């Protein structure tokens, strides 16, 4: 992918603790804001965490801390237009003021940048773990689709779908490039297409370490972390096992 050659990667460390706010600069100068949870520099294990589109990267704060304590580099980012990754052009909170067609156009223009933005985040972790390191990705809701997109040009050690419905096209892509990878699937049974998509993904998942965690109810993504106080630990334990 040609854009990778032109990316300028800069890191602004705001904190000297194990959890640091960072800024990753894209080719167009946009600042992607993330949180890096550091661990032993010699660790070759990492997890990239992608949030759902009705929230932001803070949903992974406790998970990132636990991964760090487990010896795993962890990085969460705010998608362009969300959380702290905003400017006058890209700000999802302003879309409600637009008409239907303008809102669709604005969403398409914003989300078109996400694959390259996620690539920058992946590259940041790759620099931490080296060529032989392992990187897993977990994506909530819309973040799961970006995880699949990332797999087109990058090696993933494992993938997690957290309340993440996928189109037929993306499920087919999962089958082609990811079904042999450990896969963690989490969904609530009244969460409509998310649950039926989760069932299809699990049928296609071939790795023996793949798991499907099904919940009663209609919670979507981060509310499940409150519903099941053990879910954070389950996610951390599973991800850590796949990258170590």
PDB file of C-alpha atoms in Angstrom:
ATOM      1  CA  UNK A   1       0.000   0.000   0.000  1.00  0.00           C
ATOM      2  CA  UNK A   2       1.682   3.168  -1.218  1.00  0.00           C
ATOM      3  CA  UNK A   3       0.360   5.441   1.516  1.00  0.00           C
ATOM      4  CA  UNK A   4       2.380   3.557   4.117  1.00  0.00           C
ATOM      5  CA  UNK A   5       5.587   4.885   2.572  1.00  0.00           C
ATOM      6  CA  UNK A   6       4.463   8.451   3.157  1.00  0.00           C
ATOM      7  CA  UNK A   7       3.170   8.188   6.690  1.00  0.00           C
ATOM      8  CA  UNK A   8       4.984  10.321   9.193  1.00  0.00           C
ATOM      9  CA  UNK A   9       4.761   8.666  12.587  1.00  0.00           C
ATOM     10  CA  UNK A  10       5.188  10.849  15.614  1.00  0.00           C
ATOM     11  CA  UNK A  11       4.580  10.081  19.238  1.00  0.00           C
ATOM     12  CA  UNK A  12       3.720  12.666  21.837  1.00  0.00           C
ATOM     13  CA  UNK A  13       4.062  11.191  25.298  1.00  0.00           C
ATOM     14  CA  UNK A  14       1.878  13.009  27.811  1.00  0.00           C
ATOM     15  CA  UNK A  15       2.458  10.661  30.725  1.00  0.00           C
ATOM     16  CA  UNK A  16       5.487   8.847  32.014  1.00  0.00           C
ATOM     17  CA  UNK A  17       3.373   6.094  33.605  1.00  0.00           C
ATOM     18  CA  UNK A  18       2.545   2.699  32.075  1.00  0.00           C
ATOM     19  CA  UNK A  19      -0.391   4.392  30.350  1.00  0.00           C
ATOM     20  CA  UNK A  20       0.553   7.191  27.943  1.00  0.00           C
ATOM     21  CA  UNK A  21      -1.501   9.400  25.645  1.00  0.00           C
ATOM     22  CA  UNK A  22      -0.021   9.437  22.150  1.00  0.00           C
ATOM     23  CA  UNK A  23      -0.638  11.155  18.842  1.00  0.00           C
ATOM     24  CA  UNK A  24      -0.003   9.348  15.564  1.00  0.00           C
ATOM     25  CA  UNK A  25       0.285  11.656  12.579  1.00  0.00           C
ATOM     26  CA  UNK A  26      -1.193  10.598   9.243  1.00  0.00           C
ATOM     27  CA  UNK A  27      -0.045  11.639   5.775  1.00  0.00           C
ATOM     28  CA  UNK A  28      -2.612  14.456   5.654  1.00  0.00           C
ATOM     29  CA  UNK A  29      -1.382  15.820   8.983  1.00  0.00           C
ATOM     30  CA  UNK A  30      -4.374  14.594  10.966  1.00  0.00           C
ATOM     31  CA  UNK A  31      -3.604  13.575  14.549  1.00  0.00           C
ATOM     32  CA  UNK A  32      -4.915  10.169  15.579  1.00  0.00           C
ATOM     33  CA  UNK A  33      -5.137  10.137  19.366  1.00  0.00           C
ATOM     34  CA  UNK A  34      -4.531   6.915  21.246  1.00  0.00           C
ATOM     35  CA  UNK A  35      -3.510   5.412  24.541  1.00  0.00           C
ATOM     36  CA  UNK A  36      -0.453   3.189  24.719  1.00  0.00           C
ATOM     37  CA  UNK A  37      -0.222   0.765  27.621  1.00  0.00           C
ATOM     38  CA  UNK A  38       3.463  -0.032  27.915  1.00  0.00           C
ATOM     39  CA  UNK A  39       5.066  -3.198  29.198  1.00  0.00           C
ATOM     40  CA  UNK A  40       8.521  -4.774  29.255  1.00  0.00           C
ATOM     41  CA  UNK A  41      10.305  -3.462  26.135  1.00  0.00           C
ATOM     42  CA  UNK A  42      11.502  -6.980  25.343  1.00  0.00           C
ATOM     43  CA  UNK A  43       7.933  -8.265  25.003  1.00  0.00           C
ATOM     44  CA  UNK A  44       7.019  -9.426  21.498  1.00  0.00           C
ATOM     45  CA  UNK A  45       3.288  -9.536  22.210  1.00  0.00           C
ATOM     46  CA  UNK A  46       0.802  -6.785  21.394  1.00  0.00           C
ATOM     47  CA  UNK A  47      -2.918  -6.079  21.068  1.00  0.00           C
ATOM     48  CA  UNK A  48      -4.596  -3.316  19.054  1.00  0.00           C
ATOM     49  CA  UNK A  49      -8.025  -2.309  20.397  1.00  0.00           C
ATOM     50  CA  UNK A  50     -10.629  -0.671  18.128  1.00  0.00           C
ATOM     51  CA  UNK A  51     -13.756   0.884  19.647  1.00  0.00           C
ATOM     52  CA  UNK A  52     -17.385   0.827  18.565  1.00  0.00           C
ATOM     53  CA  UNK A  53     -18.955   3.715  16.696  1.00  0.00           C
ATOM     54  CA  UNK A  54     -21.205   4.925  19.503  1.00  0.00           C
ATOM     55  CA  UNK A  55     -18.315   5.293  21.939  1.00  0.00           C
ATOM     56  CA  UNK A  56     -14.558   5.870  21.980  1.00  0.00           C
ATOM     57  CA  UNK A  57     -11.259   4.296  22.980  1.00  0.00           C
ATOM     58  CA  UNK A  58     -11.877   4.710  26.728  1.00  0.00           C
ATOM     59  CA  UNK A  59     -13.975   1.526  26.668  1.00  0.00           C
ATOM     60  CA  UNK A  60     -10.664  -0.376  26.640  1.00  0.00           C
ATOM     61  CA  UNK A  61      -8.908   1.453  29.485  1.00  0.00           C
ATOM     62  CA  UNK A  62      -9.100  -1.369  32.035  1.00  0.00           C
ATOM     63  CA  UNK A  63      -8.435  -4.055  29.435  1.00  0.00           C
ATOM     64  CA  UNK A  64      -5.344  -2.180  28.254  1.00  0.00           C
ATOM     65  CA  UNK A  65      -4.030  -1.889  31.800  1.00  0.00           C
ATOM     66  CA  UNK A  66      -4.489  -5.606  32.417  1.00  0.00           C
ATOM     67  CA  UNK A  67      -2.809  -6.541  29.139  1.00  0.00           C
ATOM     68  CA  UNK A  68       0.136  -4.335  30.081  1.00  0.00           C
ATOM     69  CA  UNK A  69       0.383  -6.076  33.444  1.00  0.00           C
ATOM     70  CA  UNK A  70       0.360  -9.389  31.577  1.00  0.00           C
ATOM     71  CA  UNK A  71       3.421  -8.419  29.567  1.00  0.00           C
ATOM     72  CA  UNK A  72       1.508  -7.383  26.428  1.00  0.00           C
ATOM     73  CA  UNK A  73       1.898  -4.048  24.633  1.00  0.00           C
ATOM     74  CA  UNK A  74      -1.585  -2.581  24.121  1.00  0.00           C
ATOM     75  CA  UNK A  75      -2.845   0.338  22.073  1.00  0.00           C
ATOM     76  CA  UNK A  76      -6.319   1.828  21.762  1.00  0.00           C
ATOM     77  CA  UNK A  77      -7.117   4.652  19.358  1.00  0.00           C
ATOM     78  CA  UNK A  78      -9.977   7.034  18.736  1.00  0.00           C
ATOM     79  CA  UNK A  79     -11.162   6.615  15.171  1.00  0.00           C
ATOM     80  CA  UNK A  80     -10.923   9.773  13.090  1.00  0.00           C
ATOM     81  CA  UNK A  81     -13.969  11.850  14.032  1.00  0.00           C
ATOM     82  CA  UNK A  82     -14.419  10.272  17.475  1.00  0.00           C
ATOM     83  CA  UNK A  83     -13.208  10.941  21.000  1.00  0.00           C
ATOM     84  CA  UNK A  84     -10.133  13.167  20.846  1.00  0.00           C
ATOM     85  CA  UNK A  85      -9.362  12.405  17.184  1.00  0.00           C
ATOM     86  CA  UNK A  86     -11.354  15.378  15.886  1.00  0.00           C
ATOM     87  CA  UNK A  87     -10.901  18.604  13.983  1.00  0.00           C
ATOM     88  CA  UNK A  88     -13.220  21.000  12.142  1.00  0.00           C
ATOM     89  CA  UNK A  89     -13.515  18.621   9.201  1.00  0.00           C
ATOM     90  CA  UNK A  90     -13.906  15.330  11.039  1.00  0.00           C
ATOM     91  CA  UNK A  91     -16.255  15.424  14.031  1.00  0.00           C
ATOM     92  CA  UNK A  92     -19.038  12.854  14.234  1.00  0.00           C
ATOM     93  CA  UNK A  93     -20.836  14.885  16.913  1.00  0.00           C
ATOM     94  CA  UNK A  94     -21.622  17.515  14.252  1.00  0.00           C
ATOM     95  CA  UNK A  95     -23.215  15.084  11.817  1.00  0.00           C
ATOM     96  CA  UNK A  96     -26.618  15.262  13.495  1.00  0.00           C
ATOM     97  CA  UNK A  97     -26.918  18.846  12.233  1.00  0.00           C
ATOM     98  CA  UNK A  98     -26.673  17.689   8.613  1.00  0.00           C
ATOM     99  CA  UNK A  99     -29.382  16.479   6.271  1.00  0.00           C
ATOM    100  CA  UNK A 100     -29.597  12.774   5.508  1.00  0.00           C
ATOM    101  CA  UNK A 101     -27.567  12.803   2.290  1.00  0.00           C
ATOM    102  CA  UNK A 102     -24.978  15.252   3.621  1.00  0.00           C
ATOM    103  CA  UNK A 103     -24.630  13.102   6.737  1.00  0.00           C
ATOM    104  CA  UNK A 104     -24.003  10.020   4.610  1.00  0.00           C
ATOM    105  CA  UNK A 105     -21.426  11.859   2.539  1.00  0.00           C
ATOM    106  CA  UNK A 106     -19.656  13.125   5.650  1.00  0.00           C
ATOM    107  CA  UNK A 107     -19.596   9.634   7.151  1.00  0.00           C
ATOM    108  CA  UNK A 108     -18.183   8.112   3.966  1.00  0.00           C
ATOM    109  CA  UNK A 109     -15.493  10.801   3.740  1.00  0.00           C
ATOM    110  CA  UNK A 110     -14.506  10.280   7.373  1.00  0.00           C
ATOM    111  CA  UNK A 111     -14.568   6.488   7.494  1.00  0.00           C
ATOM    112  CA  UNK A 112     -12.617   6.252   4.229  1.00  0.00           C
ATOM    113  CA  UNK A 113      -9.561   7.287   6.258  1.00  0.00           C
ATOM    114  CA  UNK A 114      -9.979   4.613   8.917  1.00  0.00           C
ATOM    115  CA  UNK A 115      -8.085   1.769   7.203  1.00  0.00           C
ATOM    116  CA  UNK A 116      -4.970   3.942   6.785  1.00  0.00           C
ATOM    117  CA  UNK A 117      -5.359   5.337  10.307  1.00  0.00           C
ATOM    118  CA  UNK A 118      -5.600   1.816  11.740  1.00  0.00           C
ATOM    119  CA  UNK A 119      -2.558   0.840   9.690  1.00  0.00           C
ATOM    120  CA  UNK A 120      -0.584   3.580  11.424  1.00  0.00           C
ATOM    121  CA  UNK A 121      -1.622   2.185  14.804  1.00  0.00           C
ATOM    122  CA  UNK A 122      -0.613  -1.315  13.729  1.00  0.00           C
ATOM    123  CA  UNK A 123       2.765   0.000  12.566  1.00  0.00           C
ATOM    124  CA  UNK A 124       3.277   1.633  15.961  1.00  0.00           C
ATOM    125  CA  UNK A 125       2.838  -1.718  17.698  1.00  0.00           C
ATOM    126  CA  UNK A 126       4.942  -3.495  15.071  1.00  0.00           C
ATOM    127  CA  UNK A 127       7.798  -1.181  15.971  1.00  0.00           C
ATOM    128  CA  UNK A 128       7.382  -2.277  19.591  1.00  0.00           C
ATOM    129  CA  UNK A 129       7.354  -6.051  18.998  1.00  0.00           C
ATOM    130  CA  UNK A 130       9.674  -6.365  15.998  1.00  0.00           C
ATOM    131  CA  UNK A 131       9.401  -8.484  12.874  1.00  0.00           C
ATOM    132  CA  UNK A 132       8.850 -11.734  14.759  1.00  0.00           C
ATOM    133  CA  UNK A 133       6.379 -10.264  17.261  1.00  0.00           C
ATOM    134  CA  UNK A 134       2.693 -11.160  17.396  1.00  0.00           C
ATOM    135  CA  UNK A 135      -0.162  -8.679  17.184  1.00  0.00           C
ATOM    136  CA  UNK A 136      -3.819  -9.449  17.853  1.00  0.00           C
ATOM    137  CA  UNK A 137      -6.707  -7.079  17.143  1.00  0.00           C
ATOM    138  CA  UNK A 138     -10.055  -6.761  18.884  1.00  0.00           C
ATOM    139  CA  UNK A 139     -12.768  -4.624  17.337  1.00  0.00           C
ATOM    140  CA  UNK A 140     -16.106  -3.655  18.851  1.00  0.00           C
ATOM    141  CA  UNK A 141     -19.052  -3.150  16.498  1.00  0.00           C
ATOM    142  CA  UNK A 142     -17.682  -1.109  13.531  1.00  0.00           C
ATOM    143  CA  UNK A 143     -14.169  -1.773  14.840  1.00  0.00           C
ATOM    144  CA  UNK A 144     -14.474  -5.435  13.844  1.00  0.00           C
ATOM    145  CA  UNK A 145     -14.812  -4.497  10.202  1.00  0.00           C
ATOM    146  CA  UNK A 146     -11.663  -2.408  10.430  1.00  0.00           C
ATOM    147  CA  UNK A 147      -9.853  -5.391  11.948  1.00  0.00           C
ATOM    148  CA  UNK A 148     -10.798  -7.464   8.907  1.00  0.00           C
ATOM    149  CA  UNK A 149      -9.642  -4.665   6.600  1.00  0.00           C
ATOM    150  CA  UNK A 150      -6.306  -4.586   8.403  1.00  0.00           C
ATOM    151  CA  UNK A 151      -5.805  -8.293   7.712  1.00  0.00           C
ATOM    152  CA  UNK A 152      -5.699  -7.650   3.955  1.00  0.00           C
ATOM    153  CA  UNK A 153      -2.107  -6.455   4.162  1.00  0.00           C
ATOM    154  CA  UNK A 154      -0.901  -7.482   7.611  1.00  0.00           C
ATOM    155  CA  UNK A 155      -0.376 -10.629   9.625  1.00  0.00           C
ATOM    156  CA  UNK A 156      -2.645 -10.958  12.667  1.00  0.00           C
ATOM    157  CA  UNK A 157      -2.006 -13.501  15.399  1.00  0.00           C
ATOM    158  CA  UNK A 158      -5.652 -13.463  16.484  1.00  0.00           C
ATOM    159  CA  UNK A 159      -8.830 -11.441  16.065  1.00  0.00           C
ATOM    160  CA  UNK A 160     -11.713 -10.536  18.347  1.00  0.00           C
ATOM    161  CA  UNK A 161     -15.234  -9.492  17.330  1.00  0.00           C
ATOM    162  CA  UNK A 162     -16.981  -7.686  20.181  1.00  0.00           C
ATOM    163  CA  UNK A 163     -20.660  -7.210  19.261  1.00  0.00           C
ATOM    164  CA  UNK A 164     -19.492  -6.771  15.688  1.00  0.00           C
ATOM    165  CA  UNK A 165     -21.890  -7.521  12.837  1.00  0.00           C
ATOM    166  CA  UNK A 166     -20.252  -8.212   9.485  1.00  0.00           C
ATOM    167  CA  UNK A 167     -21.540  -8.007   5.928  1.00  0.00           C
ATOM    168  CA  UNK A 168     -21.507 -11.059   3.680  1.00  0.00           C
ATOM    169  CA  UNK A 169     -18.504  -9.570   1.887  1.00  0.00           C
ATOM    170  CA  UNK A 170     -16.501  -9.210   5.085  1.00  0.00           C
ATOM    171  CA  UNK A 171     -17.484 -12.658   6.337  1.00  0.00           C
ATOM    172  CA  UNK A 172     -16.183 -14.047   3.047  1.00  0.00           C
ATOM    173  CA  UNK A 173     -12.965 -12.103   3.568  1.00  0.00           C
ATOM    174  CA  UNK A 174     -12.707 -13.531   7.093  1.00  0.00           C
ATOM    175  CA  UNK A 175     -13.051 -17.029   5.642  1.00  0.00           C
ATOM    176  CA  UNK A 176     -10.297 -16.340   3.102  1.00  0.00           C
ATOM    177  CA  UNK A 177      -7.723 -14.683   5.352  1.00  0.00           C
ATOM    178  CA  UNK A 178      -8.592 -15.158   9.023  1.00  0.00           C
ATOM    179  CA  UNK A 179     -10.630 -18.296   9.679  1.00  0.00           C
ATOM    180  CA  UNK A 180      -7.453 -20.243  10.529  1.00  0.00           C
ATOM    181  CA  UNK A 181      -6.573 -17.673  13.234  1.00  0.00           C
ATOM    182  CA  UNK A 182      -7.763 -17.857  16.854  1.00  0.00           C
ATOM    183  CA  UNK A 183     -11.030 -15.914  16.954  1.00  0.00           C
ATOM    184  CA  UNK A 184     -12.916 -14.538  19.949  1.00  0.00           C
ATOM    185  CA  UNK A 185     -16.566 -13.701  19.284  1.00  0.00           C
ATOM    186  CA  UNK A 186     -18.768 -11.928  21.818  1.00  0.00           C
ATOM    187  CA  UNK A 187     -22.443 -11.099  21.284  1.00  0.00           C
ATOM    188  CA  UNK A 188     -25.839 -10.876  22.994  1.00  0.00           C
ATOM    189  CA  UNK A 189     -28.633 -13.017  21.592  1.00  0.00           C
ATOM    190  CA  UNK A 190     -31.135 -10.151  21.196  1.00  0.00           C
ATOM    191  CA  UNK A 191     -28.636  -7.890  19.419  1.00  0.00           C
ATOM    192  CA  UNK A 192     -30.213  -8.561  16.030  1.00  0.00           C
ATOM    193  CA  UNK A 193     -27.873  -8.994  13.069  1.00  0.00           C
ATOM    194  CA  UNK A 194     -24.867  -8.794  15.373  1.00  0.00           C
ATOM    195  CA  UNK A 195     -25.804 -12.134  16.912  1.00  0.00           C
ATOM    196  CA  UNK A 196     -26.592 -13.892  13.630  1.00  0.00           C
ATOM    197  CA  UNK A 197     -23.316 -12.587  12.214  1.00  0.00           C
ATOM    198  CA  UNK A 198     -21.490 -13.882  15.289  1.00  0.00           C
ATOM    199  CA  UNK A 199     -22.992 -17.320  14.776  1.00  0.00           C
ATOM    200  CA  UNK A 200     -21.871 -17.374  11.141  1.00  0.00           C
ATOM    201  CA  UNK A 201     -18.363 -16.254  12.066  1.00  0.00           C
ATOM    202  CA  UNK A 202     -18.047 -18.982  14.677  1.00  0.00           C
ATOM    203  CA  UNK A 203     -19.170 -21.660  12.219  1.00  0.00           C
ATOM    204  CA  UNK A 204     -16.377 -20.522   9.879  1.00  0.00           C
ATOM    205  CA  UNK A 205     -13.741 -20.233  12.628  1.00  0.00           C
ATOM    206  CA  UNK A 206     -11.377 -23.199  12.272  1.00  0.00           C
ATOM    207  CA  UNK A 207      -8.757 -22.642  14.947  1.00  0.00           C
ATOM    208  CA  UNK A 208      -9.128 -24.777  18.065  1.00  0.00           C
ATOM    209  CA  UNK A 209      -8.604 -21.743  20.323  1.00  0.00           C
ATOM    210  CA  UNK A 210     -11.602 -19.908  18.879  1.00  0.00           C
ATOM    211  CA  UNK A 211     -14.383 -19.119  21.341  1.00  0.00           C
ATOM    212  CA  UNK A 212     -17.941 -17.770  21.163  1.00  0.00           C
ATOM    213  CA  UNK A 213     -19.234 -16.003  24.268  1.00  0.00           C
ATOM    214  CA  UNK A 214     -23.011 -15.605  24.016  1.00  0.00           C
ATOM    215  CA  UNK A 215     -25.085 -13.534  26.425  1.00  0.00           C
ATOM    216  CA  UNK A 216     -28.789 -13.238  27.024  1.00  0.00           C
ATOM    217  CA  UNK A 217     -30.086  -9.744  26.336  1.00  0.00           C
ATOM    218  CA  UNK A 218     -29.627  -6.936  23.859  1.00  0.00           C
ATOM    219  CA  UNK A 219     -26.490  -5.183  25.132  1.00  0.00           C
ATOM    220  CA  UNK A 220     -24.162  -4.052  22.369  1.00  0.00           C
ATOM    221  CA  UNK A 221     -20.441  -3.878  23.053  1.00  0.00           C
ATOM    222  CA  UNK A 222     -19.167  -2.031  26.117  1.00  0.00           C
ATOM    223  CA  UNK A 223     -22.375  -2.453  28.251  1.00  0.00           C
ATOM    224  CA  UNK A 224     -21.535  -6.168  28.331  1.00  0.00           C
ATOM    225  CA  UNK A 225     -18.412  -5.253  30.317  1.00  0.00           C
ATOM    226  CA  UNK A 226     -20.717  -3.956  33.059  1.00  0.00           C
ATOM    227  CA  UNK A 227     -23.154  -6.838  32.764  1.00  0.00           C
ATOM    228  CA  UNK A 228     -20.419  -9.437  33.256  1.00  0.00           C
ATOM    229  CA  UNK A 229     -17.739  -8.233  35.667  1.00  0.00           C
ATOM    230  CA  UNK A 230     -15.531 -11.151  34.607  1.00  0.00           C
ATOM    231  CA  UNK A 231     -15.638 -10.345  30.884  1.00  0.00           C
ATOM    232  CA  UNK A 232     -12.630  -7.998  31.000  1.00  0.00           C
ATOM    233  CA  UNK A 233     -10.529 -10.745  32.577  1.00  0.00           C
ATOM    234  CA  UNK A 234     -11.795 -13.271  30.040  1.00  0.00           C
ATOM    235  CA  UNK A 235     -10.850 -11.019  27.122  1.00  0.00           C
ATOM    236  CA  UNK A 236      -7.416 -10.252  28.574  1.00  0.00           C
ATOM    237  CA  UNK A 237      -6.643 -13.887  29.354  1.00  0.00           C
ATOM    238  CA  UNK A 238      -7.672 -15.068  25.885  1.00  0.00           C
ATOM    239  CA  UNK A 239      -5.820 -12.325  23.988  1.00  0.00           C
ATOM    240  CA  UNK A 240      -2.684 -12.767  26.070  1.00  0.00           C
ATOM    241  CA  UNK A 241      -2.642 -16.497  25.401  1.00  0.00           C
ATOM    242  CA  UNK A 242      -2.802 -15.970  21.628  1.00  0.00           C
ATOM    243  CA  UNK A 243       0.113 -13.540  21.369  1.00  0.00           C
ATOM    244  CA  UNK A 244       2.543 -15.055  23.853  1.00  0.00           C
TER     245      UNK A 244
END
